[in-house]
Tab-separated table of C-alpha atoms in Angstrom:
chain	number	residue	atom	x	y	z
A	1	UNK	CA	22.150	47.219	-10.163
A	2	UNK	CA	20.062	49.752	-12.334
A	3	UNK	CA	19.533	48.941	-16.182
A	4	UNK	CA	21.903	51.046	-18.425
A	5	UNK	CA	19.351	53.211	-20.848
A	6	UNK	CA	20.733	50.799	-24.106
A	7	UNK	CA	18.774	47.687	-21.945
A	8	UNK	CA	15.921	49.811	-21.468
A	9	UNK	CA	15.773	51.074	-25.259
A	10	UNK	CA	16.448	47.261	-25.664
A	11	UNK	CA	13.286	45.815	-23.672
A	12	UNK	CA	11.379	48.496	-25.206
A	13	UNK	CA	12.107	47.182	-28.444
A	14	UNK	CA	11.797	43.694	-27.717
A	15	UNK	CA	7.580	44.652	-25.840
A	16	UNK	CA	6.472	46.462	-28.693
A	17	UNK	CA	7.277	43.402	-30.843
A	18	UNK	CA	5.329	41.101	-29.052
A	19	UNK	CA	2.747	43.599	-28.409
A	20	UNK	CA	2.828	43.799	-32.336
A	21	UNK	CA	3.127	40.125	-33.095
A	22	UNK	CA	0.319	39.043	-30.356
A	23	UNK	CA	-2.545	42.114	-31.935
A	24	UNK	CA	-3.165	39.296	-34.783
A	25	UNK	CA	-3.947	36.719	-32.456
A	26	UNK	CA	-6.360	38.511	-29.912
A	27	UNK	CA	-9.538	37.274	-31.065
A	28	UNK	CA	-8.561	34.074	-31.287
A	29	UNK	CA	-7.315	34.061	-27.698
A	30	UNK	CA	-7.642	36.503	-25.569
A	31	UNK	CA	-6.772	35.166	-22.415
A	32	UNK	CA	-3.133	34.459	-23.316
A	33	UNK	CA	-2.535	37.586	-24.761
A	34	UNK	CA	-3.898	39.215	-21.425
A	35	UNK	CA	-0.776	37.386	-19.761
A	36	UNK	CA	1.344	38.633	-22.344
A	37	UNK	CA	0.043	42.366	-21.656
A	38	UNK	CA	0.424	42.096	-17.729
A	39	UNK	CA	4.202	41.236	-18.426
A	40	UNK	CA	4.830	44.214	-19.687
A	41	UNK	CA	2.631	46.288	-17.738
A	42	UNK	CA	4.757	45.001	-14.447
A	43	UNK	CA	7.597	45.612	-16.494
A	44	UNK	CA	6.742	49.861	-17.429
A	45	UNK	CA	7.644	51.241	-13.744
A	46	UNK	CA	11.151	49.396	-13.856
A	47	UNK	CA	12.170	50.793	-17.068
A	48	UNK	CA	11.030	54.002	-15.772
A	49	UNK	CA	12.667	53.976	-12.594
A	50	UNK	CA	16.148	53.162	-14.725
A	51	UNK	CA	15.605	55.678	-17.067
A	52	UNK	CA	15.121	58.037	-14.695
A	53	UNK	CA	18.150	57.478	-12.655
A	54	UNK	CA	20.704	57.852	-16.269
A	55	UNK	CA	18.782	61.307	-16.993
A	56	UNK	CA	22.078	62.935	-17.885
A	57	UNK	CA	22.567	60.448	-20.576
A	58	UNK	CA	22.355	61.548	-24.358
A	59	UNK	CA	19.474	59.063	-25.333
A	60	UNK	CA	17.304	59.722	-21.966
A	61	UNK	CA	14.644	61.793	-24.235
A	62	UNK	CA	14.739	59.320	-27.560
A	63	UNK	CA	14.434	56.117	-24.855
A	64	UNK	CA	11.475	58.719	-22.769
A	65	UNK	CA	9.815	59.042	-26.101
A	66	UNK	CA	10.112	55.207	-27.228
A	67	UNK	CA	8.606	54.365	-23.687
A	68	UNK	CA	5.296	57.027	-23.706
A	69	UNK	CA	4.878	55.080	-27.469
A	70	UNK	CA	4.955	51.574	-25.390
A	71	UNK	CA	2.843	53.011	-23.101
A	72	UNK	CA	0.199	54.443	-25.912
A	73	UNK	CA	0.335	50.648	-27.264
A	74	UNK	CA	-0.037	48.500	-23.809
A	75	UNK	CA	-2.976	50.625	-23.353
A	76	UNK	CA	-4.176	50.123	-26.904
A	77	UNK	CA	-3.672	46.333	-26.690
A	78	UNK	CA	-5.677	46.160	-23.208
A	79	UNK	CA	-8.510	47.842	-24.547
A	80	UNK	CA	-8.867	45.333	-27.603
A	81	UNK	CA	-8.152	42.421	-25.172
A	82	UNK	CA	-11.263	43.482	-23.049
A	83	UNK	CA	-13.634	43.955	-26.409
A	84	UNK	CA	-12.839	40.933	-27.508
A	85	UNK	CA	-13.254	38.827	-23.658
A	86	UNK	CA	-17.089	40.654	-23.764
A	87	UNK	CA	-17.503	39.200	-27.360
A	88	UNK	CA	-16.636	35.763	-26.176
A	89	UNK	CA	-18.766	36.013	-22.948
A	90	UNK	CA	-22.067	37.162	-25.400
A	91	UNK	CA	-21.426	34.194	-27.498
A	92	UNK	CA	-20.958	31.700	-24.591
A	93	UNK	CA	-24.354	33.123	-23.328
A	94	UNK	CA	-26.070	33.046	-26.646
A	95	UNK	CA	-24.912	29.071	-27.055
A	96	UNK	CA	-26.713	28.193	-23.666
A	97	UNK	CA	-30.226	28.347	-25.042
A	98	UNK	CA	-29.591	26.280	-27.742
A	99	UNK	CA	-27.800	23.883	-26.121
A	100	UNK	CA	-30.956	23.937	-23.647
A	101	UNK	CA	-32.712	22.975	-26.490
A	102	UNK	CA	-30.667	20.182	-27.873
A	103	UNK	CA	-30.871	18.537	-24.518
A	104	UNK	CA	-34.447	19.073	-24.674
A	105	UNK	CA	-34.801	17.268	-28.206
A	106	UNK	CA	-32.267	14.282	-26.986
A	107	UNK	CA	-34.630	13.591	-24.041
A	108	UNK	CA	-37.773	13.992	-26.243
A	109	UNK	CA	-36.146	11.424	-28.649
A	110	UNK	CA	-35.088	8.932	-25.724
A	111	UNK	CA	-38.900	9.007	-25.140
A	112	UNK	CA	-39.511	8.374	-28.401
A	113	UNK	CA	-37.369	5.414	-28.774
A	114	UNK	CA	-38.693	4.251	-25.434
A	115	UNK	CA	-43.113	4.190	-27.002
A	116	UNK	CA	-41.532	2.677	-30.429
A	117	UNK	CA	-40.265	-0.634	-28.482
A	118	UNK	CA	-43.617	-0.678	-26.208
A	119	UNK	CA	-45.330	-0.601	-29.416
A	120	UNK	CA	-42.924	-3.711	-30.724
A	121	UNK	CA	-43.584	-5.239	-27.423
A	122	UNK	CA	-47.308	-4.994	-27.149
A	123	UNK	CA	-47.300	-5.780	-31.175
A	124	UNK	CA	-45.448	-9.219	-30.340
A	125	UNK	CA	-47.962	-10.317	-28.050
A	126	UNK	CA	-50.705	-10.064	-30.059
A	127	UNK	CA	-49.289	-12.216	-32.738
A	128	UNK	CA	-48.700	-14.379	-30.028
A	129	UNK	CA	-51.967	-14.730	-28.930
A	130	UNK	CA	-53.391	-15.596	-32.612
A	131	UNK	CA	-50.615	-18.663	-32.602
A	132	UNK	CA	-48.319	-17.139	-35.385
A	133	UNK	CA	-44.521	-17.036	-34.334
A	134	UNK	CA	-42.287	-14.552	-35.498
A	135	UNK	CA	-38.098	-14.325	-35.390
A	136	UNK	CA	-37.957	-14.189	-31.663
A	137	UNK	CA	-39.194	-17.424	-31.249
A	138	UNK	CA	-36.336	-18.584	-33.998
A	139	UNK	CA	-34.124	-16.857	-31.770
A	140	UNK	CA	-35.381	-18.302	-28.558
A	141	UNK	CA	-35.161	-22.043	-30.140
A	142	UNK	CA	-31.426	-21.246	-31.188
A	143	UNK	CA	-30.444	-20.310	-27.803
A	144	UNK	CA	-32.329	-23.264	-26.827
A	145	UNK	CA	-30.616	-25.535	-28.902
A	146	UNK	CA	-27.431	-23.428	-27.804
A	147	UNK	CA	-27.802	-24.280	-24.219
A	148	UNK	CA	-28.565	-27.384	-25.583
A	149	UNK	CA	-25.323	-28.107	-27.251
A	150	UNK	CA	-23.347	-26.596	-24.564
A	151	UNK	CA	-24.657	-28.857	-21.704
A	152	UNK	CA	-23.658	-31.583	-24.063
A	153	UNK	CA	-20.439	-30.509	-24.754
A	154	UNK	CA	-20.300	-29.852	-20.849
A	155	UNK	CA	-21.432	-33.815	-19.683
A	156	UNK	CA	-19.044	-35.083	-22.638
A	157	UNK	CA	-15.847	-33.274	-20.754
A	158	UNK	CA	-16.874	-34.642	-17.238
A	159	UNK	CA	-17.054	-38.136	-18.312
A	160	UNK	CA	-13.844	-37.677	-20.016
A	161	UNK	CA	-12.069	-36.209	-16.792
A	162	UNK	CA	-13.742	-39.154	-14.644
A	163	UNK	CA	-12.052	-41.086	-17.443
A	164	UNK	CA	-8.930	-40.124	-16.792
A	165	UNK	CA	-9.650	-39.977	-13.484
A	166	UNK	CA	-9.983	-43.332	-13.106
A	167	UNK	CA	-6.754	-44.103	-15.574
A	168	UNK	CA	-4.815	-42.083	-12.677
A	169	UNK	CA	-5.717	-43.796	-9.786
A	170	UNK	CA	-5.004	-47.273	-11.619
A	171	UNK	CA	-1.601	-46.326	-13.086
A	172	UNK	CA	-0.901	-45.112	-9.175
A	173	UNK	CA	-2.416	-48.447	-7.829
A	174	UNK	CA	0.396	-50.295	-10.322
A	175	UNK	CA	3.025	-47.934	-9.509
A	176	UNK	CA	2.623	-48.519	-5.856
A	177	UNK	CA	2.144	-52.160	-6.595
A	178	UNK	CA	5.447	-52.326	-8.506
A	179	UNK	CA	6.824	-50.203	-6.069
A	180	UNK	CA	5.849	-52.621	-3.224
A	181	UNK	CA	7.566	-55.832	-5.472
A	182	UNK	CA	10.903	-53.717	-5.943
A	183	UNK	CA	11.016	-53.456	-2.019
A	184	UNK	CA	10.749	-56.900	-1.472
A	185	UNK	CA	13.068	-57.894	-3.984
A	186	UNK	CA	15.626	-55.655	-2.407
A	187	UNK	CA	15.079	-57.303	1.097
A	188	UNK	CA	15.712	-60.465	-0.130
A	189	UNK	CA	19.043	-59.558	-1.864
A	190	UNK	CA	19.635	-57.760	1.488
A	191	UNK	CA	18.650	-60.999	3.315
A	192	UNK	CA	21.038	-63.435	0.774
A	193	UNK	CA	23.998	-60.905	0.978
A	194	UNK	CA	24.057	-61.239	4.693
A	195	UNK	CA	23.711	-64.933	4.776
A	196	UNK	CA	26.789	-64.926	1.939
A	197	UNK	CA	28.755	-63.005	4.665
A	198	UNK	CA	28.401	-64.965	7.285
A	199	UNK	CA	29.024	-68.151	5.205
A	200	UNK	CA	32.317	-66.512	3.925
A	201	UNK	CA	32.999	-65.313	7.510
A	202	UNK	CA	32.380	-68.770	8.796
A	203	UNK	CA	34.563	-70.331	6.268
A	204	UNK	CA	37.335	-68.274	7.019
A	205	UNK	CA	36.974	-69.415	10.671
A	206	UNK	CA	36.932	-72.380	9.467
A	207	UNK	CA	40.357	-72.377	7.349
A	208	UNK	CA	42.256	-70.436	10.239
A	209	UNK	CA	41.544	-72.928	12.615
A	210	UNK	CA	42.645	-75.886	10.151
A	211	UNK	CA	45.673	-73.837	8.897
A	212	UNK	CA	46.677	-73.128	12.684
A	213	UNK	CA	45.923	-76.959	13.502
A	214	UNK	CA	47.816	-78.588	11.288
A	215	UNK	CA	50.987	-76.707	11.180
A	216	UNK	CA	50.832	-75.969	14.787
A	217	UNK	CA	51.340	-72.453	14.582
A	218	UNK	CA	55.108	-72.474	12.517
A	219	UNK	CA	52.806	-71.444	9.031
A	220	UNK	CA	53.677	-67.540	8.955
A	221	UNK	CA	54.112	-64.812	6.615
A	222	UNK	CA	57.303	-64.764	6.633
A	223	UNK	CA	57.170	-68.257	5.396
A	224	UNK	CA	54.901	-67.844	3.210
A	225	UNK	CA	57.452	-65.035	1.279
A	226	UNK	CA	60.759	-67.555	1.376
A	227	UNK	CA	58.412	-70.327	-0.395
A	228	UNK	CA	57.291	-67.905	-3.227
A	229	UNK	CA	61.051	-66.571	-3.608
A	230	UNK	CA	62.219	-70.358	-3.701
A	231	UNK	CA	59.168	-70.847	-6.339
A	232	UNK	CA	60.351	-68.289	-8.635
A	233	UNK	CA	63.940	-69.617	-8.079
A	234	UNK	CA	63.008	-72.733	-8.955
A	235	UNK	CA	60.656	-71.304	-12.028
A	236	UNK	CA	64.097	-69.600	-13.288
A	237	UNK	CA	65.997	-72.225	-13.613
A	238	UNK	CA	63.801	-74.647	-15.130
A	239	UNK	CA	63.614	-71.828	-17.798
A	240	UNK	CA	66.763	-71.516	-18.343
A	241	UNK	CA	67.315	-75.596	-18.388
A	242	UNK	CA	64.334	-75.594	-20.876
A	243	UNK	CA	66.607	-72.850	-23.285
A	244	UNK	CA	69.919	-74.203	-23.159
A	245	UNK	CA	69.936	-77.791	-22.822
A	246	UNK	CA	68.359	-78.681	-26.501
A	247	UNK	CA	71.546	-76.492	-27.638
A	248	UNK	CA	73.936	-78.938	-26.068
C-alpha cells in the first residue's frame, strides 16, 4: 500500500525537523547524528516512489518542491557531519603525542621514586654501622614486643582450653559414674519387684489351697454373694432396731 501524498508532505515535515533540531548538536556528536542522517537518506527513494505514483494529485508539485528542499538539507547536514568527524580524528591524533609524553614522565618519576628509597636504604645502613638507631628499630622492637604479646595471649588460651578440657572429661567421668549407680539401682528394684511377685504369687497358692482344704470345695461365689446379701440384711435391721426402739 503506497503512501497518500498528505503522509509524504507529513514525513517531510517531520525529517527536516530533526534535520533542524540535530544541526546544533553535530559537533558535539557526530556519530549519532550520522545515524540520524542515514534514516532519512533510506527514507528519500520511498517518498519518491509514492509521490510519483499520486502525480495527478493537486499537491504533487508543492510536496516535489518540499522534497528537492529535504534533499538540499540531507546533503547539507552530511557534509557538516563529515567536517566535523575529520576535526575529531585531528584532535585524537594531536592528543597521542602528549599522552606519549605523560607516560614517559610517569615512568621517569617511578624511577625516581625507586633511587629516592635506595638512597633511604643505603642512608640507614650507614647509621647503622656507626651504632646510632633510628625509628625503624622502634618499629622493629614494637613488632617485637607485638609478637611478643600475641604468643602470650596465644599460650594463655591453650592452657585455658586444656582447662576446660580437662573439666569435660571429669564432668563425663561423673556422669557416666552416676549413670552406672542409676543402673544398678534400677536392677535391684527390678530384682525386689520380682521377688515381691513371686511372694504374692506364692501366697495366693498358699490361701487357695487352705480355702479349698478346709471347706472342701462347697466355698463358692455364689456363696460368697448370699452371705454379703444376708450381711446387709442383717446391717438393715439392726439400723432400723437402733432408730425405733429408744422411741418405744
Amino acid at each position: 500500500m503506497s503512501l497518500s501524498p498528505s503522509a509524504v508532505l507529513l514525513i517531510v515535515e517531520r525529517h527536516k525537523q530533526d534535520l533542524e533540531s540535530s544541526s546544533s548538536s553535530i559537533a558535539a556528536d557526530p556519530f549519532l547524528q550520522t545515524i540520524t542522517l542515514q534514516r532519512i537518506q533510506n527514507d528519500l527513494p520511498h517518498l519518491l516512489r509514492a509521490l510519483n505514483a499520486n502525480k495527478g494529485n493537486k499537491q504533487h508539485d508543492s510536496i516535489q518542491a518540499q522534497l528537492n528542499s529535504l534533499s538540499a538539507l540531507v546533503d547539507e547536514q552530511d557534509y557538516k557531519i563529515q567536517k566535523a568527524i575529520e576535526r575529531q580524528n585531528a584532535q585524537k591524533q594531536s592528543k597521542l603525542p602528549q599522552q606519549a609524553l605523560s607516560v614517559n614522565q610517569s615512568s621517569s618519576d617511578l624511577t625516581t621514586n625507586d633511587n629516592t628509597e635506595e638512597d633511604y636504604a643505603s642512608l640507614r645502613k650507614r647509621l647503622l654501622a656507626d651504632g646510632t638507631s633510628t625509628s625503624l628499630d622502634d618499629q622493629n622492637k614494637s613488632a617485637d614486643q607485638m609478637n611478643e604479646y600475641h604468643e602470650t595471649f596465644q599460650e594463655d588460651i591453650i592452657k585455658d582450653l586444656s582447662g576446660l578440657a580437662s573439666a569435660l572429661k571429669n564432668s563425663a567421668f561423673a556422669f557416666s559414674s552416676k549413670v552406672t549407680d542409676d543402673t544398678k539401682v534400677l536392677n535391684e528394684t527390678s530384682e525386689n519387684m520380682m521377688k515381691s511377685l513371686s511372694l504374692m504369687q506364692t501366697v495366693g497358692t498358699n490361701l487357695n489351697g487352705y480355702l479349698n482344704e478346709k471347706s472342701g470345695g462347697k466355698i463358692s461365689i455364689f456363696f460368697l454373694i448370699k452371705m454379703m446379701i444376708l450381711i446387709v440384711v442383717v446391717f438393715f435391721i439392726a439400723l432400723v432396731l437402733i432408730n425405733f426402739l429408744p422411741k418405744m
